[in-house]
PDB file of C-alpha atoms in Angstrom:
ATOM      1  CA  MET D1440      81.608  85.788  17.779  1.00 55.00           C
ATOM      2  CA  LYS D1441      81.255  87.542  21.149  1.00 63.00           C
ATOM      3  CA  PHE D1442      82.491  86.358  24.501  1.00 67.00           C
ATOM      4  CA  GLU D1443      79.014  85.152  25.460  1.00 72.00           C
ATOM      5  CA  GLU D1444      78.875  82.929  22.374  1.00 76.00           C
ATOM      6  CA  LEU D1445      82.288  81.444  23.156  1.00 77.00           C
ATOM      7  CA  ILE D1446      81.291  80.778  26.764  1.00 77.00           C
ATOM      8  CA  LYS D1447      78.078  79.089  25.578  1.00 79.00           C
ATOM      9  CA  LYS D1448      80.167  76.770  23.397  1.00 80.00           C
ATOM     10  CA  LEU D1449      81.549  75.266  26.588  1.00 80.00           C
ATOM     11  CA  ASP D1450      78.144  73.654  27.145  1.00 81.00           C
ATOM     12  CA  SER D1451      77.940  72.064  23.719  1.00 85.00           C
ATOM     13  CA  GLU D1452      81.477  71.603  22.362  1.00 89.00           C
ATOM     14  CA  PRO D1453      84.426  69.562  23.661  1.00 91.00           C
ATOM     15  CA  LEU D1454      87.312  71.476  25.180  1.00 92.00           C
ATOM     16  CA  SER D1455      89.588  70.403  22.340  1.00 91.00           C
ATOM     17  CA  LYS D1456      87.449  72.558  20.020  1.00 89.00           C
ATOM     18  CA  VAL D1457      86.803  75.500  22.341  1.00 91.00           C
ATOM     19  CA  LEU D1458      90.356  75.993  23.618  1.00 93.00           C
ATOM     20  CA  PRO D1459      91.826  76.833  20.160  1.00 91.00           C
ATOM     21  CA  ILE D1460      89.213  79.586  19.816  1.00 89.00           C
ATOM     22  CA  ALA D1461      90.045  80.874  23.275  1.00 90.00           C
ATOM     23  CA  LEU D1462      93.721  80.817  22.289  1.00 91.00           C
ATOM     24  CA  ARG D1463      92.928  83.195  19.418  1.00 88.00           C
ATOM     25  CA  VAL D1464      91.204  85.495  21.893  1.00 86.00           C
ATOM     26  CA  ALA D1465      94.222  85.461  24.215  1.00 89.00           C
ATOM     27  CA  GLN D1466      96.585  86.233  21.333  1.00 89.00           C
ATOM     28  CA  GLU D1467      94.423  89.008  19.897  1.00 85.00           C
ATOM     29  CA  ILE D1468      94.098  90.837  23.219  1.00 86.00           C
ATOM     30  CA  ASN D1469      97.688  90.090  24.274  1.00 89.00           C
ATOM     31  CA  LYS D1470      96.844  88.158  27.452  1.00 91.00           C
ATOM     32  CA  THR D1471     100.098  86.191  27.703  1.00 93.00           C
ATOM     33  CA  ASP D1472      99.302  84.384  30.960  1.00 94.00           C
ATOM     34  CA  PHE D1473      95.964  83.234  29.561  1.00 94.00           C
ATOM     35  CA  GLU D1474      97.651  82.173  26.307  1.00 95.00           C
ATOM     36  CA  LYS D1475     100.263  80.175  28.216  1.00 96.00           C
ATOM     37  CA  TRP D1476      97.620  78.404  30.317  1.00 96.00           C
ATOM     38  CA  ILE D1477      95.640  77.452  27.195  1.00 95.00           C
ATOM     39  CA  LYS D1478      98.743  76.057  25.494  1.00 96.00           C
ATOM     40  CA  LEU D1479      99.472  73.945  28.572  1.00 96.00           C
ATOM     41  CA  GLU D1480      95.936  72.557  28.624  1.00 96.00           C
ATOM     42  CA  LEU D1481      95.946  71.966  24.858  1.00 94.00           C
ATOM     43  CA  ASN D1482      99.356  70.302  24.643  1.00 94.00           C
ATOM     44  CA  GLY D1483      99.849  68.872  28.115  1.00 94.00           C
ATOM     45  CA  TYR D1484     102.071  69.687  31.068  1.00 94.00           C
ATOM     46  CA  PHE D1485     105.195  68.106  29.624  1.00 91.00           C
ATOM     47  CA  ASN D1486     108.738  69.429  29.253  1.00 90.00           C
ATOM     48  CA  THR D1487     108.362  69.078  25.481  1.00 91.00           C
ATOM     49  CA  ASN D1488     105.707  71.825  25.636  1.00 93.00           C
ATOM     50  CA  PRO D1489     107.486  75.234  25.422  1.00 93.00           C
ATOM     51  CA  ALA D1490     104.776  76.681  27.681  1.00 93.00           C
ATOM     52  CA  MET D1491     105.967  74.385  30.498  1.00 93.00           C
ATOM     53  CA  SER D1492     108.592  76.792  31.794  1.00 89.00           C
ATOM     54  CA  ASP D1493     110.362  76.837  35.155  1.00 88.00           C
ATOM     55  CA  GLY D1494     107.979  77.451  38.031  1.00 88.00           C
ATOM     56  CA  VAL D1495     104.930  76.071  36.203  1.00 91.00           C
ATOM     57  CA  GLU D1496     103.066  73.478  38.244  1.00 92.00           C
ATOM     58  CA  VAL D1497     100.457  70.974  37.116  1.00 93.00           C
ATOM     59  CA  PRO D1498      97.215  72.450  38.559  1.00 95.00           C
ATOM     60  CA  GLU D1499      95.668  70.836  41.608  1.00 94.00           C
ATOM     61  CA  TYR D1500      92.391  70.374  39.705  1.00 95.00           C
ATOM     62  CA  ARG D1501      94.182  67.731  37.628  1.00 95.00           C
ATOM     63  CA  THR D1502      94.517  65.452  40.672  1.00 93.00           C
ATOM     64  CA  ILE D1503      93.359  61.850  40.348  1.00 92.00           C
ATOM     65  CA  THR D1504      93.271  59.021  42.867  1.00 92.00           C
ATOM     66  CA  GLY D1505      94.436  55.530  41.999  1.00 92.00           C
ATOM     67  CA  GLN D1506      96.584  52.582  43.032  1.00 92.00           C
ATOM     68  CA  HIS D1507     100.260  51.738  42.621  1.00 92.00           C
ATOM     69  CA  TYR D1508     101.247  48.259  41.443  1.00 93.00           C
ATOM     70  CA  ASP D1509     104.464  46.380  40.925  1.00 91.00           C
ATOM     71  CA  ASP D1510     105.391  44.302  37.864  1.00 91.00           C
ATOM     72  CA  LEU D1511     103.593  41.277  39.328  1.00 90.00           C
ATOM     73  CA  GLY D1512     100.330  43.175  39.691  1.00 91.00           C
ATOM     74  CA  ARG D1513     100.597  43.453  43.479  1.00 91.00           C
ATOM     75  CA  ARG D1514      98.986  46.574  44.913  1.00 91.00           C
ATOM     76  CA  LEU D1515     100.648  49.031  47.252  1.00 90.00           C
ATOM     77  CA  GLU D1516      98.523  49.404  50.395  1.00 86.00           C
ATOM     78  CA  VAL D1517      99.011  52.619  52.335  1.00 80.00           C
ATOM     79  CA  GLY D1518      97.416  52.099  55.731  1.00 74.00           C
ATOM     80  CA  GLN D1519      98.168  55.471  57.317  1.00 73.00           C
ATOM     81  CA  SER D1520      95.716  58.288  56.571  1.00 73.00           C
ATOM     82  CA  ASN D1521      98.474  60.892  56.567  1.00 76.00           C
ATOM     83  CA  LEU D1522     100.077  59.033  53.649  1.00 80.00           C
ATOM     84  CA  ASN D1523      96.950  59.019  51.465  1.00 81.00           C
ATOM     85  CA  PHE D1524      98.535  61.580  49.140  1.00 85.00           C
ATOM     86  CA  VAL D1525     100.798  58.767  47.899  1.00 87.00           C
ATOM     87  CA  ASN D1526      97.770  57.311  46.066  1.00 88.00           C
ATOM     88  CA  THR D1527      97.227  60.510  44.097  1.00 89.00           C
ATOM     89  CA  THR D1528      98.907  62.152  41.157  1.00 89.00           C
ATOM     90  CA  ARG D1529      98.259  65.113  38.880  1.00 90.00           C
ATOM     91  CA  ILE D1530      97.707  64.017  35.339  1.00 91.00           C
ATOM     92  CA  ARG D1531      99.697  65.840  32.644  1.00 92.00           C
ATOM     93  CA  TYR D1532      97.910  64.791  29.441  1.00 93.00           C
ATOM     94  CA  SER D1533      96.473  67.194  26.860  1.00 94.00           C
ATOM     95  CA  THR D1534      92.734  67.830  26.708  1.00 94.00           C
ATOM     96  CA  VAL D1535      92.477  65.751  23.522  1.00 94.00           C
ATOM     97  CA  GLU D1536      94.114  62.792  25.273  1.00 94.00           C
ATOM     98  CA  LEU D1537      91.840  63.227  28.289  1.00 95.00           C
ATOM     99  CA  GLU D1538      88.754  63.270  26.056  1.00 94.00           C
ATOM    100  CA  ASN D1539      89.988  60.118  24.296  1.00 93.00           C
ATOM    101  CA  MET D1540      90.401  58.387  27.666  1.00 92.00           C
ATOM    102  CA  ILE D1541      86.778  59.075  28.529  1.00 92.00           C
ATOM    103  CA  GLU D1542      85.672  57.799  25.128  1.00 91.00           C
ATOM    104  CA  LYS D1543      87.634  54.557  25.549  1.00 91.00           C
ATOM    105  CA  GLY D1544      86.578  54.100  29.163  1.00 90.00           C
ATOM    106  CA  GLY D1545      87.929  51.472  31.502  1.00 90.00           C
ATOM    107  CA  GLU D1546      91.120  51.555  33.540  1.00 91.00           C
ATOM    108  CA  PHE D1547      94.327  53.339  32.588  1.00 91.00           C
ATOM    109  CA  SER D1548      97.876  52.897  33.826  1.00 90.00           C
ATOM    110  CA  VAL D1549     100.716  55.383  33.696  1.00 88.00           C
ATOM    111  CA  ARG D1550     104.385  54.931  34.458  1.00 85.00           C
ATOM    112  CA  ASP D1551     106.157  57.805  36.189  1.00 81.00           C
ATOM    113  CA  PRO D1552     109.789  56.958  37.039  1.00 84.00           C
ATOM    114  CA  PHE D1553     110.060  59.945  39.391  1.00 83.00           C
ATOM    115  CA  MET D1554     107.022  58.808  41.388  1.00 85.00           C
ATOM    116  CA  CYS D1555     108.256  55.208  41.509  1.00 89.00           C
ATOM    117  CA  GLU D1556     111.685  56.310  42.697  1.00 90.00           C
ATOM    118  CA  MET D1557     110.181  58.484  45.422  1.00 87.00           C
ATOM    119  CA  ILE D1558     108.120  55.572  46.755  1.00 89.00           C
ATOM    120  CA  LYS D1559     111.155  53.296  46.681  1.00 90.00           C
ATOM    121  CA  ASP D1560     113.346  55.812  48.500  1.00 89.00           C
ATOM    122  CA  ASN D1561     110.810  56.749  51.165  1.00 86.00           C
ATOM    123  CA  LEU D1562     108.576  53.700  51.631  1.00 85.00           C
ATOM    124  CA  LYS D1563     111.102  51.003  50.714  1.00 88.00           C
ATOM    125  CA  VAL D1564     108.836  49.215  48.232  1.00 89.00           C
ATOM    126  CA  GLU D1565     109.064  49.017  44.445  1.00 92.00           C
ATOM    127  CA  VAL D1566     106.147  49.942  42.205  1.00 93.00           C
ATOM    128  CA  THR D1567     106.134  50.380  38.451  1.00 93.00           C
ATOM    129  CA  GLN D1568     102.702  51.705  37.474  1.00 93.00           C
ATOM    130  CA  PHE D1569      99.843  53.861  38.687  1.00 93.00           C
ATOM    131  CA  SER D1570      96.301  52.801  37.667  1.00 93.00           C
ATOM    132  CA  PHE D1571      93.077  54.803  37.777  1.00 93.00           C
ATOM    133  CA  PRO D1572      89.552  54.631  36.317  1.00 93.00           C
ATOM    134  CA  SER D1573      88.796  56.820  33.313  1.00 91.00           C
ATOM    135  CA  ALA D1574      85.675  58.148  35.070  1.00 91.00           C
ATOM    136  CA  GLN D1575      87.925  60.419  37.131  1.00 92.00           C
ATOM    137  CA  ILE D1576      88.864  62.305  33.975  1.00 94.00           C
ATOM    138  CA  VAL D1577      85.335  63.742  33.761  1.00 93.00           C
ATOM    139  CA  SER D1578      85.878  65.897  36.838  1.00 93.00           C
ATOM    140  CA  ILE D1579      89.194  67.144  35.445  1.00 95.00           C
ATOM    141  CA  LEU D1580      87.620  68.249  32.160  1.00 95.00           C
ATOM    142  CA  THR D1581      84.808  69.901  34.106  1.00 94.00           C
ATOM    143  CA  ALA D1582      87.368  71.776  36.197  1.00 95.00           C
ATOM    144  CA  ILE D1583      89.204  72.934  33.051  1.00 96.00           C
ATOM    145  CA  LYS D1584      85.911  74.164  31.576  1.00 93.00           C
ATOM    146  CA  THR D1585      85.113  76.047  34.764  1.00 93.00           C
ATOM    147  CA  GLU D1586      88.572  77.625  34.807  1.00 95.00           C
ATOM    148  CA  LEU D1587      88.240  78.635  31.155  1.00 93.00           C
ATOM    149  CA  SER D1588      84.793  80.117  31.743  1.00 91.00           C
ATOM    150  CA  ASP D1589      86.013  82.101  34.756  1.00 92.00           C
ATOM    151  CA  ARG D1590      88.970  83.481  32.815  1.00 91.00           C
ATOM    152  CA  LEU D1591      86.808  84.478  29.852  1.00 88.00           C
ATOM    153  CA  MET D1592      84.273  86.186  32.106  1.00 87.00           C
ATOM    154  CA  ALA D1593      87.045  88.123  33.853  1.00 88.00           C
ATOM    155  CA  ILE D1594      88.435  89.290  30.501  1.00 85.00           C
ATOM    156  CA  ARG D1595      84.958  90.249  29.307  1.00 81.00           C
ATOM    157  CA  ASP D1596      84.400  92.314  32.443  1.00 83.00           C
ATOM    158  CA  GLU D1597      87.814  93.924  32.030  1.00 81.00           C
ATOM    159  CA  ILE D1598      87.711  94.943  28.374  1.00 75.00           C
ATOM    160  CA  GLY D1599      84.030  94.667  27.423  1.00 69.00           C
ATOM    161  CA  SER D1600      82.322  91.940  25.434  1.00 56.00           C
ATOM    162  CA  SER D1601      82.375  93.790  22.109  1.00 54.00           C
ATOM    163  CA  SER D1602      86.049  94.752  22.101  1.00 54.00           C
ATOM    164  CA  VAL D1603      87.219  91.647  20.279  1.00 55.00           C
ATOM    165  CA  SER D1604      85.829  89.966  17.181  1.00 56.00           C
ATOM    166  CA  ILE D1605      86.636  86.264  17.192  1.00 55.00           C
ATOM    167  CA  LYS D1606      86.639  84.182  14.029  1.00 53.00           C
ATOM    168  CA  ASP D1607      85.416  80.591  14.266  1.00 43.00           C
ATOM    169  CA  ILE D1608      88.091  77.879  14.303  1.00 41.00           C
ATOM    170  CA  ARG D1609      86.663  75.159  13.973  1.00 42.00           C
ATOM    171  CA  GLU D1610      92.591  40.682  39.966  1.00 37.00           C
ATOM    172  CA  ASP D1611      94.593  38.781  42.164  1.00 38.00           C
ATOM    173  CA  ILE D1612      95.742  41.236  44.806  1.00 38.00           C
ATOM    174  CA  ILE D1613      98.706  40.611  47.091  1.00 41.00           C
ATOM    175  CA  ASP D1614      99.143  43.631  49.331  1.00 45.00           C
ATOM    176  CA  LEU D1615     102.482  45.379  49.376  1.00 46.00           C
ATOM    177  CA  LYS D1616     102.961  46.994  52.767  1.00 48.00           C
ATOM    178  CA  PRO D1617     105.319  49.958  53.122  1.00 51.00           C
ATOM    179  CA  ASN D1618     107.937  49.323  55.751  1.00 48.00           C
ATOM    180  CA  PHE D1619     107.730  52.229  58.198  1.00 44.00           C
ATOM    181  CA  PHE D1620     110.012  50.802  60.882  1.00 41.00           C
ATOM    182  CA  GLY D1621     113.559  52.006  61.360  1.00 37.00           C
ATOM    183  CA  PHE D1622     113.530  54.520  58.500  1.00 42.00           C
ATOM    184  CA  GLY D1623     112.346  57.627  60.382  1.00 46.00           C
ATOM    185  CA  ILE D1624     110.029  58.816  57.595  1.00 52.00           C
ATOM    186  CA  ASN D1625     109.422  62.554  57.733  1.00 60.00           C
ATOM    187  CA  LEU D1626     105.845  62.753  56.437  1.00 61.00           C
ATOM    188  CA  ASN D1627     105.948  66.519  55.962  1.00 65.00           C
ATOM    189  CA  ALA D1628     109.131  66.246  53.931  1.00 67.00           C
ATOM    190  CA  LEU D1629     107.663  63.408  51.858  1.00 68.00           C
ATOM    191  CA  GLY D1630     104.529  65.496  51.249  1.00 70.00           C
ATOM    192  CA  ARG D1631     106.660  68.406  50.031  1.00 71.00           C
ATOM    193  CA  LYS D1632     108.595  66.088  47.715  1.00 71.00           C
ATOM    194  CA  TRP D1633     105.312  64.733  46.368  1.00 68.00           C
ATOM    195  CA  LYS D1634     104.077  68.234  45.509  1.00 71.00           C
ATOM    196  CA  SER D1635     107.381  69.140  43.849  1.00 73.00           C
ATOM    197  CA  MET D1636     106.840  66.238  41.461  1.00 69.00           C
ATOM    198  CA  PHE D1637     104.194  68.248  39.615  1.00 70.00           C
ATOM    199  CA  LYS D1638     106.505  71.054  38.574  1.00 73.00           C
ATOM    200  CA  LYS D1639     108.683  71.116  35.497  1.00 65.00           C
ATOM    201  CA  LYS D1640     111.119  68.233  35.456  1.00 58.00           C
TER     202      LYS D1640
END
């Protein structure tokens, strides 16, 4: 299989099938950064993944927008536009899990203790889950495919398309309002904390 054939597979095969082939390519041509990125996308951006080393950050293209809720199902309402980042997160799941989410459809909820603690410390409200529609996962998978295609094309241009032979591998809403008064929230500092959440932890 040539690089062009592998790139074409992106149009017809799910990422969970194409990424293992790309991993073989990365290993055969000794592209360690590419190999590490593939392993992160295949197995997720979790500390249990050996590829998730210090300094690795969940990519921005894995950002989703949703809503925070408490245990009673009450939604956190963020009224200030410069706090809109609070209603986003970068999803860490593997490509297989992301594909399964799309197949199941509907709404998903995740629990991130670090995120909940940050909201409690800075906005003085307690939330326990972050919910988002599965439709948002489509754009993430598309972004991963685009990134994979770009990386393969760059390698092809660097070493030539025939240099490597690849074997086939086959509600009832009660608004929760953040209390901004008397706490002196530093929005820039909170934004920096929010971004740090997507590194290894």
